[in-house]
Coordinates of N, CA and C in Angstrom, one line a residue:
S209 N -20.4 -4.7 43.6 CA -19.5 -5.1 42.6 C -18.8 -3.9 41.9
S210 N -19.6 -3.1 41.3 CA -19.0 -1.9 40.6 C -18.8 -0.8 41.6
A211 N -19.4 -0.9 42.8 CA -19.2 0.1 43.9 C -17.7 0.3 44.3
F212 N -17.0 -0.9 44.3 CA -15.6 -0.8 44.6 C -14.8 0.0 43.5
H213 N -15.2 -0.2 42.3 CA -14.5 0.5 41.2 C -14.8 2.0 41.3
I214 N -16.1 2.4 41.6 CA -16.4 3.8 41.8 C -15.7 4.4 43.0
D215 N -15.5 3.6 44.0 CA -14.8 4.1 45.2 C -13.4 4.4 44.9
K216 N -12.8 3.5 44.1 CA -11.4 3.7 43.7 C -11.2 4.9 42.8
L217 N -12.2 5.1 41.9 CA -12.2 6.2 41.0 C -12.3 7.5 41.8
F218 N -13.2 7.5 42.8 CA -13.3 8.7 43.7 C -12.0 9.0 44.4
N219 N -11.3 8.0 44.9 CA -10.0 8.2 45.6 C -9.0 8.9 44.6
V220 N -9.0 8.4 43.4 CA -8.1 9.0 42.4 C -8.4 10.5 42.2
I221 N -9.7 10.8 42.1 CA -10.2 12.1 41.8 C -9.7 13.0 43.0
E222 N -9.9 12.5 44.2 CA -9.5 13.3 45.4 C -8.0 13.6 45.4
Q223 N -7.2 12.6 45.0 CA -5.8 12.7 44.9 C -5.4 13.8 43.9
Q224 N -6.1 13.8 42.8 CA -5.8 14.8 41.7 C -6.2 16.2 42.3
K225 N -7.3 16.3 43.0 CA -7.7 17.6 43.5 C -6.6 18.1 44.5
K226 N -6.0 17.2 45.3 CA -5.0 17.6 46.3 C -3.7 18.1 45.5
K227 N -3.4 17.4 44.4 CA -2.2 17.8 43.7 C -2.4 19.2 43.0
I228 N -3.6 19.4 42.5 CA -3.9 20.7 41.9 C -3.9 21.8 42.9
S229 N -4.5 21.6 44.1 CA -4.5 22.6 45.1 C -3.1 22.8 45.7
N230 N -2.3 21.8 45.8 CA -0.9 22.0 46.2 C -0.1 22.8 45.3
R231 N -0.4 22.6 44.0 CA 0.3 23.4 42.9 C -0.1 24.8 43.0
K232 N -1.4 25.0 43.3 CA -1.9 26.4 43.4 C -1.3 27.2 44.6
Y233 N -1.2 26.5 45.7 CA -0.7 27.2 46.9 C 0.8 27.2 47.1
N234 N 1.5 26.4 46.3 CA 3.0 26.4 46.4 C 3.5 27.0 45.1

């Protein structure tokens, strides 16, 4: 039930990490 919510939150965190690393390298 809440595992889906956690999975969605995890995906959002991963996307934020990618944005931050893209900013760092570009």
